[in-house]
Amino acid sequence: MKNLKDILYQVGIQQVFGVTNIAVNSVVFDSRKVAKNDVFVAQKGVTVDGHLYIDKAIGLGAIAIVCEDFPKDKKTGVTYIQVSDANVALAVLASNFYDNPSSKLPLIGVTGTNGKTTVTSLLYQLFKKAGYKAGLLSTVKILVDQEEFKATHTTPDSLTINRYLDKMVEAGVDYCFMEVSSHGIHQKRTGGLTFTGGIFTNLTHDHLDYHKTFAEYRNVKKYFFDNLPKSAFALTNIDDKNGDFMLQNTRAKKYSYAAKTIADYKVKILEKQFSGSLLKLNDIEVWTKLIGGFNAYNLLAIYATAELLGLEKLEILRIISQLESVSGRFEYVVSNDNITAIVDYAHTPDALKNVLETINSIRTGNEKLITVVGCGGDRDKTKRAKMANIASQLSNQAIFTSDNPRTENPQAIIDEMENGVPAENYKKTISILDRRQAIKTACKFSESGDIILIAGKGHENYQEVNGVRFHFDDLEEVTHCFNQLKNT
């Protein structure tokens, strides 16, 4: 039990009806989960207004209500707290309820369109190999040192974030690495957290279904850096034109990384193969199992972060040479017939372009490159034609298929993709609605030495159709296809 007065510390209260010196059991924002003596926070969400469920929450035992608008009829024995922004209030309440765990361990936030999962996951790997206890809050999973939990959002809600941070503090975790999405920033889920550092990877076309304009999307990312404390560091990729923009108003110590321009941390690719890359990081060479220009940036970001957190340079480089690729990020399998299949999460135009350009820079040109790709439903529609265009331009054969259609018609999504294919590339593309059949077709089209890229879903082991998730794993499917080919 916590005292309501204590967990209201630094919550921007406008007015109070009732008493605050009372014991409360928990803080809840989902009315269905309310229990006796809970605080219910009524948020105005994108699709649901929590104010409509205040009476339901009280009926289930809520003893206090935090809301933006007081209800007309206030119940006796219930405390009502009015705030200007319930999302911000929830973030502060959650942090206070768990005794501000983010102030008790270094918390590093990583934001950007592409690379968040890779950077956070590799940082977790690096610090574990360096002998530290580490925590991870990512799209793929949540890790409290070695204990794993399922992730449901790139950036979880404020209560979930603080609950896991509290577990990390209890487990003696030394560092936590966290993906910070634009949705999470915009919805104030990271409010109330104390960050030791922030990393900006890049900014490209994505999430315009939610943010409406690129400028709004960019400004939301900048808000994260604007709110870093003076004691923190801000590390940005200044090869991205938005890198300097992120630093304009931050109070944090500013650091930069780049491959093409003058920066505090520099990278150069010396050699690249499908088995790995030889990089020069700040004038010291290191071999890594990861490949591609995008991974060179990711590795430079983790090198810089580890150094800023106090690790010794040569120790960092030694561990970088041992790091494994992240699940669903340029994972590959080779058939007995020497066909290489690569599974990658690339689900934005820029990410798809980066992966295809990486493959093309390594291949000899004598083999075919076949790309299997789809686009998610109920998401930014403007990127569909762009992704199809990129796939058709940079592949010998492009197969358009279903991704996670969600509530949209899968064929309608593919039709929008096809609209992006220029006339000269029509003959290089086919559309196969069923993703399993699309992968099988790519395997049948392939000969020894050929390369198949299966893009868009990466680590995801499901397809979502009309609110139902069915098991589907790209790597499993292509491995199964290779085994069938072996037996025929």
PDB file of C-alpha atoms in Angstrom, residues 1 23-28 31-40 56-64:
ATOM      1  CA  MET A   1       0.000   0.000   0.000  1.00  0.00           C
ATOM      2  CA  ALA A  23      -3.692   4.450   1.499  1.00  0.00           C
ATOM      3  CA  VAL A  24      -4.001   3.163  -2.063  1.00  0.00           C
ATOM      4  CA  ASN A  25      -3.304  -0.310  -3.396  1.00  0.00           C
ATOM      5  CA  SER A  26      -2.269   0.329  -7.002  1.00  0.00           C
ATOM      6  CA  VAL A  27      -2.411   2.723  -9.958  1.00  0.00           C
ATOM      7  CA  VAL A  28      -4.529   1.554 -12.910  1.00  0.00           C
ATOM      8  CA  SER A  31     -10.971   0.187 -15.867  1.00  0.00           C
ATOM      9  CA  ARG A  32     -11.299  -3.570 -16.362  1.00  0.00           C
ATOM     10  CA  LYS A  33      -8.325  -4.142 -14.052  1.00  0.00           C
ATOM     11  CA  VAL A  34      -9.460  -1.918 -11.174  1.00  0.00           C
ATOM     12  CA  ALA A  35      -9.581  -3.493  -7.707  1.00  0.00           C
ATOM     13  CA  LYS A  36     -10.398  -2.265  -4.212  1.00  0.00           C
ATOM     14  CA  ASN A  37      -8.528   0.892  -3.099  1.00  0.00           C
ATOM     15  CA  ASP A  38      -6.931   1.510  -6.511  1.00  0.00           C
ATOM     16  CA  VAL A  39      -6.242   4.859  -8.184  1.00  0.00           C
ATOM     17  CA  PHE A  40      -7.876   5.011 -11.619  1.00  0.00           C
ATOM     18  CA  LYS A  56     -17.266   1.613 -13.640  1.00  0.00           C
ATOM     19  CA  ALA A  57     -13.872   2.000 -11.934  1.00  0.00           C
ATOM     20  CA  ILE A  58     -15.526   3.301  -8.757  1.00  0.00           C
ATOM     21  CA  GLY A  59     -17.955   0.396  -8.856  1.00  0.00           C
ATOM     22  CA  LEU A  60     -14.999  -1.988  -8.912  1.00  0.00           C
ATOM     23  CA  GLY A  61     -13.458  -0.339  -5.856  1.00  0.00           C
ATOM     24  CA  ALA A  62     -11.412   2.657  -7.050  1.00  0.00           C
ATOM     25  CA  ILE A  63     -10.824   5.021  -4.118  1.00  0.00           C
ATOM     26  CA  ALA A  64      -9.294   7.859  -6.153  1.00  0.00           C
TER      27      ALA A  64
END
